[in-house]
Amino acid sequence: MLKLENVQSGYGNILAVKGISLVVNQGEIITLIGANGAGKSTTLLTISGIVRCRSGKILLNNEEMHKMDTDTIVKKGVCQVPEGRHIFPQLTVKENLDMGAFLRNDTNQIKKDLDYVFSLFPILEERKHQYGGTLSGGEQQMLAMSRALMAKPDLLLLDEPSMGLAPLIIKQIFEIIKKINKESNTTIFLVEQNANQALQIADRGYVLENGKITISGSADSLLENQGVQKAYLGL
Ligand code: ATP
């Protein structure tokens, strides 16, 4: 579904992603793990076209995604939940969700998808008239994910959904990521510092160090890899 071939990108004269190649197959959960500043967010921003790919290729179903603008990428079914959530604080929960469906006009299906996100996150239905900015961190993460789901993506890019959340909420968020993947057949590319939780739900993973992929394999093999255990799992 998604293929990165030797992708480089960065900011000004800083190269943050230094020639990475990876593959995401339809229906998978893939995680990209790495330390602070490894280039994880830049990789996601490059896939979604916000940071431009400087060399190499990004292919979405064999189409050259690195040449597309950001709204074409969204229309092609790729949606990103950014680090820090970036919900609309002065819009209500329901209005935030309506914004997610902004590019759609299939009114009946939109209503069904709204019911679906409320079934995933019942707290959002309870709080649908509350302003986004007044939600807790965990609720804002739920809202950011739900807003992205309202665009009905085929590929969901999640940037550190666990950041700053309490362990119980993190557990809940990861369970729901798995549920979204299974129930709505959404392919998931998950960037995480929380390597243990991410690898528990992923099919495969890549380790990013200083802008380069150093280890890749099945999630189980990464959980058992001594280098990964030492550097990212605290074992
Ligand atoms: P974190 O987990 O802390 O978010 P990360 O793995 O997502 O880290 P990036 O945010 O992609 O890493 O950062 C990779 C490199 O690019 C870092 O050296 C960072 O300082 C640099 N960088 C990130 N954003 C910018 C920017 N807007 N301008 C200049 N340099 C940036």
Short mmCIF file of N, CA and C and ligand atoms in Angstrom, two decimals, residues 11 14 16 34-43 83 159-160 163 191 193 208, ligand 1:
data_model
loop_
_atom_site.label_atom_id
_atom_site.label_comp_id
_atom_site.label_asym_id
_atom_site.label_seq_id
_atom_site.Cartn_x
_atom_site.Cartn_y
_atom_site.Cartn_z
N TYR A 11 14.76 20.02 7.35
CA TYR A 11 14.38 21.42 7.57
C TYR A 11 15.60 22.29 7.27
N ILE A 14 19.16 21.12 7.80
CA ILE A 14 19.17 19.92 8.67
C ILE A 14 18.50 18.75 7.93
N ALA A 16 16.86 15.41 8.50
CA ALA A 16 16.34 14.65 9.65
C ALA A 16 16.06 13.20 9.27
N GLY A 34 11.62 4.73 18.09
CA GLY A 34 12.91 5.41 18.14
C GLY A 34 12.92 6.44 19.25
N ALA A 35 14.11 6.91 19.58
CA ALA A 35 14.27 7.86 20.68
C ALA A 35 13.85 9.27 20.24
N ASN A 36 13.88 10.19 21.20
CA ASN A 36 13.66 11.61 20.90
C ASN A 36 14.57 12.08 19.79
N GLY A 37 13.98 12.76 18.81
CA GLY A 37 14.80 13.38 17.77
C GLY A 37 15.34 12.43 16.72
N ALA A 38 14.87 11.17 16.73
CA ALA A 38 15.36 10.19 15.75
C ALA A 38 14.87 10.50 14.34
N GLY A 39 13.76 11.26 14.25
CA GLY A 39 13.21 11.60 12.93
C GLY A 39 11.87 10.95 12.66
N LYS A 40 11.22 10.44 13.72
CA LYS A 40 9.94 9.74 13.55
C LYS A 40 8.84 10.68 13.03
N SER A 41 8.69 11.82 13.71
CA SER A 41 7.63 12.76 13.28
C SER A 41 7.92 13.28 11.89
N THR A 42 9.19 13.53 11.60
CA THR A 42 9.54 14.04 10.27
C THR A 42 9.17 13.02 9.20
N THR A 43 9.36 11.73 9.52
CA THR A 43 8.98 10.69 8.56
C THR A 43 7.48 10.77 8.27
N GLU A 83 1.30 14.69 16.37
CA GLU A 83 1.79 14.73 17.75
C GLU A 83 1.19 15.98 18.40
N ASP A 159 0.85 9.80 15.30
CA ASP A 159 2.13 10.27 15.84
C ASP A 159 2.07 10.34 17.36
N GLU A 160 2.71 9.38 18.00
CA GLU A 160 2.81 9.29 19.46
C GLU A 160 1.48 9.49 20.19
N MET A 163 1.58 9.93 24.08
CA MET A 163 2.38 10.98 24.72
C MET A 163 1.63 11.75 25.82
N VAL A 191 3.71 5.80 14.97
CA VAL A 191 5.00 6.28 15.45
C VAL A 191 4.94 6.35 16.97
N GLN A 193 7.26 6.37 20.92
CA GLN A 193 8.42 6.20 21.80
C GLN A 193 8.15 5.05 22.77
N LEU A 208 14.10 3.44 14.17
CA LEU A 208 14.75 4.59 13.53
C LEU A 208 15.77 5.18 14.51
P1 ATP B 1 10.24 13.18 19.22
O1 ATP B 1 9.92 11.79 19.65
O2 ATP B 1 10.98 13.95 20.25
O3 ATP B 1 9.09 13.91 18.63
P2 ATP B 1 11.18 12.46 16.58
O4 ATP B 1 11.83 11.13 16.46
O5 ATP B 1 9.75 12.55 16.16
O6 ATP B 1 11.35 12.99 18.06
P3 ATP B 1 11.66 14.66 14.81
O7 ATP B 1 10.68 15.54 15.52
O8 ATP B 1 11.29 14.13 13.48
O9 ATP B 1 12.09 13.45 15.76
O10 ATP B 1 13.05 15.46 14.71
C1 ATP B 1 14.15 14.98 13.94
C2 ATP B 1 15.20 16.08 13.86
O11 ATP B 1 14.69 17.18 13.11
C3 ATP B 1 15.62 16.63 15.22
O12 ATP B 1 17.00 16.88 15.19
C4 ATP B 1 14.83 17.94 15.32
O13 ATP B 1 15.54 18.91 16.09
C5 ATP B 1 14.75 18.38 13.87
N1 ATP B 1 13.53 19.16 13.63
C6 ATP B 1 12.26 18.75 13.85
N2 ATP B 1 11.37 19.72 13.49
C7 ATP B 1 12.11 20.77 13.05
C8 ATP B 1 11.79 22.06 12.53
N3 ATP B 1 10.52 22.46 12.40
N4 ATP B 1 12.83 22.86 12.19
C9 ATP B 1 14.12 22.45 12.28
N5 ATP B 1 14.49 21.24 12.76
C10 ATP B 1 13.50 20.40 13.14
#
